[in-house]
PDB file of C-alpha atoms in Angstrom:
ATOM      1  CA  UNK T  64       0.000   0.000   0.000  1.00 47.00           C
ATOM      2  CA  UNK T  65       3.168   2.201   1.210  1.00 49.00           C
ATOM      3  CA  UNK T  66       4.479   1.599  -2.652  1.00 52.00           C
ATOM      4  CA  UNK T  67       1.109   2.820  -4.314  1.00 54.00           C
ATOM      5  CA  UNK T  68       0.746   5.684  -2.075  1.00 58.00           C
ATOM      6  CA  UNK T  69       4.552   7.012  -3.145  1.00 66.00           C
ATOM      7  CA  UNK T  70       3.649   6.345  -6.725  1.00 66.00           C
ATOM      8  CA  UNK T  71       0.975   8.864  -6.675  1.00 67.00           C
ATOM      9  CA  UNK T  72       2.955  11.334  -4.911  1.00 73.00           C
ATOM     10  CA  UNK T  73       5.521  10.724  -7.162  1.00 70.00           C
ATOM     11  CA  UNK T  74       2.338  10.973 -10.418  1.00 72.00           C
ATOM     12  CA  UNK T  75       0.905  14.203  -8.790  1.00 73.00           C
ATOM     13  CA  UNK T  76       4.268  15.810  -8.271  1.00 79.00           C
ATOM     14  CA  UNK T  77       4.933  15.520 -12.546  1.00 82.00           C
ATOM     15  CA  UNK T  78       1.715  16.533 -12.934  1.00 79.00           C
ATOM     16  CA  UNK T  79       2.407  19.718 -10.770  1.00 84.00           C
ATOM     17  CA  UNK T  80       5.588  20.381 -12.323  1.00 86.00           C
ATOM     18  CA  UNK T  81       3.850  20.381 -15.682  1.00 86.00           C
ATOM     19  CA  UNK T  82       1.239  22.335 -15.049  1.00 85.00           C
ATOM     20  CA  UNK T  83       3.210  24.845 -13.318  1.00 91.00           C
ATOM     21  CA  UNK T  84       5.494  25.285 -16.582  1.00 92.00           C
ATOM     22  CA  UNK T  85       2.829  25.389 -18.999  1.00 90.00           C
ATOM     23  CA  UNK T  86       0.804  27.849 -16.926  1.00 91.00           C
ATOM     24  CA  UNK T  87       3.768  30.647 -16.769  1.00 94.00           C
ATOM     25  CA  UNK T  88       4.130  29.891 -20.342  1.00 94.00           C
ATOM     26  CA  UNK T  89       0.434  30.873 -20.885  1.00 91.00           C
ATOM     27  CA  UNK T  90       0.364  33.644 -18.667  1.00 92.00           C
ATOM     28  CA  UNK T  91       3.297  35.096 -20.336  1.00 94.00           C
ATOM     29  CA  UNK T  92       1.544  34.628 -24.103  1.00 93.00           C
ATOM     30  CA  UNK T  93      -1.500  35.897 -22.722  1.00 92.00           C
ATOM     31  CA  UNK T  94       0.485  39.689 -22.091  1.00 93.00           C
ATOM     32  CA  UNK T  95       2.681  39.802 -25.178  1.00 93.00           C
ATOM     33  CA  UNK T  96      -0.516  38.239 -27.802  1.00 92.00           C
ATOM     34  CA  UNK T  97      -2.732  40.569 -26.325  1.00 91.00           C
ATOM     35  CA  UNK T  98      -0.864  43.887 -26.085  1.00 92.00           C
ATOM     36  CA  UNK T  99       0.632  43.068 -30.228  1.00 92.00           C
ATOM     37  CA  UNK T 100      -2.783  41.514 -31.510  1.00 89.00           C
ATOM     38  CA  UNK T 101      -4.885  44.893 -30.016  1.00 88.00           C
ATOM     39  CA  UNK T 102      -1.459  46.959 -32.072  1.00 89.00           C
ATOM     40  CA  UNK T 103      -2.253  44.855 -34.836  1.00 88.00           C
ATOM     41  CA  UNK T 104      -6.087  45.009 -34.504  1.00 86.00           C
ATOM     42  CA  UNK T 105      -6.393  41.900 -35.250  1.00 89.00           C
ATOM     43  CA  UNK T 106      -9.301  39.415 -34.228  1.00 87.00           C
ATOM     44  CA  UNK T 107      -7.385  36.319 -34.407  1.00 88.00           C
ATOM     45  CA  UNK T 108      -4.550  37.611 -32.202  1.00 90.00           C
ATOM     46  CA  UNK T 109      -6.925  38.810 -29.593  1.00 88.00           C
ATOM     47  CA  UNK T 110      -9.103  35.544 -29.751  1.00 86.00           C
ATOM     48  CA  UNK T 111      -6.094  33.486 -29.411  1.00 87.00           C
ATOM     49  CA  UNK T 112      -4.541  36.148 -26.554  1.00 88.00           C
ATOM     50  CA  UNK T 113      -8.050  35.496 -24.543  1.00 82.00           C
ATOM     51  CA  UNK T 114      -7.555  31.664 -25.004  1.00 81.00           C
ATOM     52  CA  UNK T 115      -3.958  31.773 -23.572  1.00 86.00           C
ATOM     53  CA  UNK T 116      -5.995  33.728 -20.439  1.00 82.00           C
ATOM     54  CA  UNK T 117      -8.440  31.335 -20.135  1.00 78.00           C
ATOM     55  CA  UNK T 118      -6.126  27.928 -20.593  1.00 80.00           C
ATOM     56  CA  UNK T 119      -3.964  29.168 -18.173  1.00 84.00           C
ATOM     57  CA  UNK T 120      -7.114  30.200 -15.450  1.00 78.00           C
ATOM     58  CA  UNK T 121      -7.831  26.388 -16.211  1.00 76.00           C
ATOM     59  CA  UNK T 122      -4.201  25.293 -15.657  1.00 79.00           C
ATOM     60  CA  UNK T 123      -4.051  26.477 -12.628  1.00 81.00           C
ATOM     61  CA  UNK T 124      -7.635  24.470 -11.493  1.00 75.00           C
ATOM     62  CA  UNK T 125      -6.038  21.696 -12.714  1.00 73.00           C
ATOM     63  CA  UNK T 126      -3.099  22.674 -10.134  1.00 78.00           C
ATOM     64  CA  UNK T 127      -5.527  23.084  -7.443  1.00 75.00           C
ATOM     65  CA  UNK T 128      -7.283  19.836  -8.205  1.00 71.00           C
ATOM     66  CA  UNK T 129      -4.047  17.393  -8.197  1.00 71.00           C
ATOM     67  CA  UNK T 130      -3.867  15.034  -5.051  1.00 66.00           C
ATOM     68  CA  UNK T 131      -7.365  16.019  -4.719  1.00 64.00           C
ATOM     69  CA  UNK T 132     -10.718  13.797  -4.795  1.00 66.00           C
ATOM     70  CA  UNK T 133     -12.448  12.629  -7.981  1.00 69.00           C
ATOM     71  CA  UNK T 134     -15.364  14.835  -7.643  1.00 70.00           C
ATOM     72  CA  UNK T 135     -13.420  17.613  -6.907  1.00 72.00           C
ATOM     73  CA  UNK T 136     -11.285  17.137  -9.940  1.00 70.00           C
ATOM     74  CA  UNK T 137     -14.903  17.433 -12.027  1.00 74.00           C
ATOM     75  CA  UNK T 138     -15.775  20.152 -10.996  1.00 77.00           C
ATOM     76  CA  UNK T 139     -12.528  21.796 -11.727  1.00 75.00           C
ATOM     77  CA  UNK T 140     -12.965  20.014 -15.528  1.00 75.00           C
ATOM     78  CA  UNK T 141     -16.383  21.605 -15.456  1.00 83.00           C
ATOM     79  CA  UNK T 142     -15.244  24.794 -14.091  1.00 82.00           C
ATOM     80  CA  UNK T 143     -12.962  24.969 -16.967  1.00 77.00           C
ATOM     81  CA  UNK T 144     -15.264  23.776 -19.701  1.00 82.00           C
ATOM     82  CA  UNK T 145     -17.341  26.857 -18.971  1.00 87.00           C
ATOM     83  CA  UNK T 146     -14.405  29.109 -18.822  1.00 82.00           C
ATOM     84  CA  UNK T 147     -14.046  28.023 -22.303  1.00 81.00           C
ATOM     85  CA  UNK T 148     -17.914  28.581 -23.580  1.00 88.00           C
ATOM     86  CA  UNK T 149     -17.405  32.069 -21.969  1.00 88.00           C
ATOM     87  CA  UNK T 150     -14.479  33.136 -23.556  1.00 83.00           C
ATOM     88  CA  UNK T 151     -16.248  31.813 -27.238  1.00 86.00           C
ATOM     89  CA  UNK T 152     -18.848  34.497 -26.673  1.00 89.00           C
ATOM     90  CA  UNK T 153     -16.791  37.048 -25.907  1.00 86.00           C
ATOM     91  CA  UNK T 154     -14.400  36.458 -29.127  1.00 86.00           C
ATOM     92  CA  UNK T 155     -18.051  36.284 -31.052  1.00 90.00           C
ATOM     93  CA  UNK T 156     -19.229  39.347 -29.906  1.00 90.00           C
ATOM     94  CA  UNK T 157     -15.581  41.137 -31.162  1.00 86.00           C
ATOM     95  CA  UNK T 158     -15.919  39.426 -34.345  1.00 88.00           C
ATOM     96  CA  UNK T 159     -19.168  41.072 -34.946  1.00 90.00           C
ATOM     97  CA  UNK T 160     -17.840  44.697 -33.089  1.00 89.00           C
ATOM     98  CA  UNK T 161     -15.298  44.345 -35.634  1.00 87.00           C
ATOM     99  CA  UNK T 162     -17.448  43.347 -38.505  1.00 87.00           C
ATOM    100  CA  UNK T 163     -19.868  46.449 -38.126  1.00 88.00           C
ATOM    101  CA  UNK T 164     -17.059  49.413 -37.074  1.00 84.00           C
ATOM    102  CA  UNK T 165     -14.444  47.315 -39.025  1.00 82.00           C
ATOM    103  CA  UNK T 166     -10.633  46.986 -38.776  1.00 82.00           C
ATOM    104  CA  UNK T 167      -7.378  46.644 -40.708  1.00 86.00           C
ATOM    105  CA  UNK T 168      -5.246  43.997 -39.079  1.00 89.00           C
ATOM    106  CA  UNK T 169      -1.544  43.818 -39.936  1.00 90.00           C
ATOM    107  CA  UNK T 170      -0.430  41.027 -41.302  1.00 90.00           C
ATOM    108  CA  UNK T 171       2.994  40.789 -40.507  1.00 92.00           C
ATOM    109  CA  UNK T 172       2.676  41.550 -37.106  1.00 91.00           C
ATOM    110  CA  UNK T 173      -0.175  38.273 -37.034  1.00 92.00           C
ATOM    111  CA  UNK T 174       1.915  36.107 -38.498  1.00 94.00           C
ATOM    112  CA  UNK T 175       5.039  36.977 -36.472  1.00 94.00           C
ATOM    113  CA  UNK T 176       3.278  36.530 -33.557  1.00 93.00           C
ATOM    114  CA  UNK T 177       1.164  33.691 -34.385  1.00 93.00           C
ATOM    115  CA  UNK T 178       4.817  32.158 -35.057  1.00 95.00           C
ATOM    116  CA  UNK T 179       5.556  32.865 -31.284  1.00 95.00           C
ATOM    117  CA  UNK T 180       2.563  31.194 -30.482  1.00 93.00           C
ATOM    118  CA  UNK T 181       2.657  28.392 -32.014  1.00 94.00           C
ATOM    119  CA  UNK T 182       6.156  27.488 -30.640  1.00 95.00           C
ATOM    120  CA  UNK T 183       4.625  27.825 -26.909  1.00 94.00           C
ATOM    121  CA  UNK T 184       2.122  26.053 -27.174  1.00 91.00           C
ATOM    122  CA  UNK T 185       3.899  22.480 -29.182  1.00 93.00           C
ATOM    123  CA  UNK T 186       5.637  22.476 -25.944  1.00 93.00           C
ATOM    124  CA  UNK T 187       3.142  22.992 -23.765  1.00 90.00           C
ATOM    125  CA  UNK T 188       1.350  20.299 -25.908  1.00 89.00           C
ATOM    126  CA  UNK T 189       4.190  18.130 -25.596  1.00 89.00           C
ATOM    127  CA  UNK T 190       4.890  18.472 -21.669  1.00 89.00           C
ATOM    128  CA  UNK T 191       1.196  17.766 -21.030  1.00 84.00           C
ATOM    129  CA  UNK T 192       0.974  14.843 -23.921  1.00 84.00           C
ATOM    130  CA  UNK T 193       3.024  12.946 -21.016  1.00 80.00           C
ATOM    131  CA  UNK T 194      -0.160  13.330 -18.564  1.00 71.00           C
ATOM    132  CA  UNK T 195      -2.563  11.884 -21.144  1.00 67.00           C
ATOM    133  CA  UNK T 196      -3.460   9.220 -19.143  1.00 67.00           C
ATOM    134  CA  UNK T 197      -4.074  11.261 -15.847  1.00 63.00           C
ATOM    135  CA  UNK T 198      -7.253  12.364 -14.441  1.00 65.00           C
ATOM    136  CA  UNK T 199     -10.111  14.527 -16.213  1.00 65.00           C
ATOM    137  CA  UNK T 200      -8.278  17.438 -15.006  1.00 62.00           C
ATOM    138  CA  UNK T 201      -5.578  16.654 -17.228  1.00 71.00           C
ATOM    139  CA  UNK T 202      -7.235  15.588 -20.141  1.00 72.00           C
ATOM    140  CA  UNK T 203      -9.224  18.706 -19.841  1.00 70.00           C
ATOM    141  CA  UNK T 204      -5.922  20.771 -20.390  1.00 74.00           C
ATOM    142  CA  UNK T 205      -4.628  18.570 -23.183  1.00 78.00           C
ATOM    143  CA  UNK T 206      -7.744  19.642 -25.328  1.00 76.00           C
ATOM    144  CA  UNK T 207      -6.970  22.665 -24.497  1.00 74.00           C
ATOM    145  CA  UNK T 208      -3.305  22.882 -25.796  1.00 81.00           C
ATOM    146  CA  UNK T 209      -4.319  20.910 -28.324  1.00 83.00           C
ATOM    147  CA  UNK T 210      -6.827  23.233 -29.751  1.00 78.00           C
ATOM    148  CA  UNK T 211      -4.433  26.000 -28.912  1.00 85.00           C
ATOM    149  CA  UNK T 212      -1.763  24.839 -31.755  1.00 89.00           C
ATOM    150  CA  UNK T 213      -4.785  24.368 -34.432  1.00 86.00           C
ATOM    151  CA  UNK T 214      -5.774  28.097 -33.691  1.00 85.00           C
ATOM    152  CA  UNK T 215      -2.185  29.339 -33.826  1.00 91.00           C
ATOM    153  CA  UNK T 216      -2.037  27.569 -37.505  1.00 91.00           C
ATOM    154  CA  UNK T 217      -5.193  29.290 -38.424  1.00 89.00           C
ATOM    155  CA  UNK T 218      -3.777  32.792 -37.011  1.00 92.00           C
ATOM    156  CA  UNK T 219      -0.705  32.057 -39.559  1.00 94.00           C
ATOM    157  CA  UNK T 220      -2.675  31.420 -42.274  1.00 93.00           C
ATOM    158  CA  UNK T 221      -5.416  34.164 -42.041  1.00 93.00           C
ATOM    159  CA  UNK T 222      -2.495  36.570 -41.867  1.00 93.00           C
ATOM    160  CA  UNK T 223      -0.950  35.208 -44.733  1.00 94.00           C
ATOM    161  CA  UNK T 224      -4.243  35.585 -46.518  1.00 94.00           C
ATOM    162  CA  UNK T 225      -4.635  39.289 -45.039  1.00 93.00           C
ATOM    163  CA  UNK T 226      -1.483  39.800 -47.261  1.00 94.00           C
ATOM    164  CA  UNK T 227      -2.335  37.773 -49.889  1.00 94.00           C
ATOM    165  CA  UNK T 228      -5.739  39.394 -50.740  1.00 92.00           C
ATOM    166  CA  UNK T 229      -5.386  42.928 -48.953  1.00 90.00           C
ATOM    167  CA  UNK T 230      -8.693  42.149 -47.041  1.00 91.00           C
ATOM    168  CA  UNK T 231      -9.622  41.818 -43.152  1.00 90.00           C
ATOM    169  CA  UNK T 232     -12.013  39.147 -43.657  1.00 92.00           C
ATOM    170  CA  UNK T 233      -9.441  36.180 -43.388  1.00 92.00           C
ATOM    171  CA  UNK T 234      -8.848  37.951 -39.751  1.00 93.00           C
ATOM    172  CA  UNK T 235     -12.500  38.065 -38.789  1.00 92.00           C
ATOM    173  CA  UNK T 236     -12.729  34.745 -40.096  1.00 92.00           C
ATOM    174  CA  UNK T 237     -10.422  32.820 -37.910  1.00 90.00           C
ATOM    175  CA  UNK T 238     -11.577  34.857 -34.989  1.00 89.00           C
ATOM    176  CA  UNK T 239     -14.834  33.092 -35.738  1.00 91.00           C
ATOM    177  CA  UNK T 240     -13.373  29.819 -36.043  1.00 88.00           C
ATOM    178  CA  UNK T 241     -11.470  30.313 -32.884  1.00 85.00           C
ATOM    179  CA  UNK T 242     -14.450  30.930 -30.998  1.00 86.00           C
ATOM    180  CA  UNK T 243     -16.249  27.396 -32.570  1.00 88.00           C
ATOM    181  CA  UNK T 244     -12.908  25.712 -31.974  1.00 81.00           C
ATOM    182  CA  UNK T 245     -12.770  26.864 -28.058  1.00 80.00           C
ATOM    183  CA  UNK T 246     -16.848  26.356 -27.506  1.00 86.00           C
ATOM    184  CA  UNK T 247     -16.429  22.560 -29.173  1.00 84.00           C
ATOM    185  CA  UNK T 248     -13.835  22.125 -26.451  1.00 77.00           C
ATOM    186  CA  UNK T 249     -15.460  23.453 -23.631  1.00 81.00           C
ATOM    187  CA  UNK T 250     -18.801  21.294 -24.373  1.00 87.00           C
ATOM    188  CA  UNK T 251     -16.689  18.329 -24.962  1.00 81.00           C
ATOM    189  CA  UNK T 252     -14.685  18.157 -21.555  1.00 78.00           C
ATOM    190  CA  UNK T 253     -17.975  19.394 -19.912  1.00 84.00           C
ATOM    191  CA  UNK T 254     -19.151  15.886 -21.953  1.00 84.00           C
ATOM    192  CA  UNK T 255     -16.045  13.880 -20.635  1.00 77.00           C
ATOM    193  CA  UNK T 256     -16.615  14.657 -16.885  1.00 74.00           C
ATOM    194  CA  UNK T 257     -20.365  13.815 -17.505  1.00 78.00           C
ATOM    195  CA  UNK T 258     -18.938  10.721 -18.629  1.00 73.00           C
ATOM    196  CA  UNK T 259     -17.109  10.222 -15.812  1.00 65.00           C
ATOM    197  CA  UNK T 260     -19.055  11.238 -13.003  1.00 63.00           C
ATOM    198  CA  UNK T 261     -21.853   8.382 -14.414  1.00 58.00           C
ATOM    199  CA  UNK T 262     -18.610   5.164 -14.496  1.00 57.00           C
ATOM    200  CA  UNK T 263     -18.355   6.512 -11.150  1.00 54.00           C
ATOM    201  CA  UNK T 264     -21.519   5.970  -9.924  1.00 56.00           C
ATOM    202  CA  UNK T 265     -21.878   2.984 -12.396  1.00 55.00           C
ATOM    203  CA  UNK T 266     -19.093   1.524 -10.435  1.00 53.00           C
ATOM    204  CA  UNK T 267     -20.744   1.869  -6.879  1.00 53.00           C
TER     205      UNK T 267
END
């Protein structure tokens, strides 16, 4: 029992480790996304700075629930899966703000820093790939990263397009997808500790 107990420990500490890393890194790319994407009035930027907020808001949940009890650990998955809606409606309602008063992103500055992005979050994708197994906390944040590198892609590419074509709507366009990519993920982990909760009680 002694050996299972230390195992855990041992489990909970890399998951603490991880989380801690990938939540600095978050926090960090939430500041410099935010501050260049609002410079670069650009919708993608900003949708993808406000996901960086909200991932690492769930990251550290996911800190708070390690060690803890199951049903503590979904509520912080649910917690986080309606961070997630949340921040979808708010990147909608810029899309549209920017839609009706429009805008004229910069496209250099998006892909640049859509670059950046990208880079941050294949690492924090990979750290957290190593937790896969782990409770739904952690599952919960590897849909999140995961997501995270699709939407950095997207912010390349619609700035590339921006160029390409001389038009905002490629911006506006992956803001909107951005928002459907993070509400898909919040519904789905709010789906996986659903999931869970009922093989718990199916297992009483």
């Amino acid at each position: 029992m002694s050996g299972c107990g230390c195992e855990m420990e041992a489990r909970n500490a890399q998951e603490r480790k991880t989380l801690l890393i990938v939540l600095a890194i978050n926090a960090l790319m939430f500041v410099f996304e935010f501050g260049l994407g609002w410079l670069a009035q650009s919708t993608g930027l900003i949708a993808d700075s406000l996901d960086m907020l909200a991932d690492a808001s769930v990251y550290a949940i996911s800190l708070y629930a390690i060690g803890r009890s199951e049903l503590l650990k979904r509520r912080s998955a649910r917690l986080s899966g309606l961070m997630q809606i949340g921040l979808a409606a708010l990147v909608l309602v810029d899309v549209v703000r920017r839609f009706i008063y429009g805008s004229e992103p910069v496209s250099t500055l998006m892909m640049s820093v859509g670059l950046v992005a990208l880079i941050a979050n294949v690492i924090c994708l990979s750290l957290i790939m190593k937790h896969r197994d782990g409770g739904v906390h952690m599952r919960a944040s590897l849909i999140f990263s995961a997501n995270d590198v699709i939407a950095n892609a997207g912010v390349i590419l619609s700035g590339a397009l921006v160029w390409w074509l001389g038009s905002r709507l490629p911006d506006l366009l992956i803001g909107l997808v951005i928002a459907l990519l993070v509400l898909h993920g919040g519904i789905r982990i709010l789906r996986e500790a659903a999931e869970d909760e009922d093989g718990c009680q199916e297992g009483r």
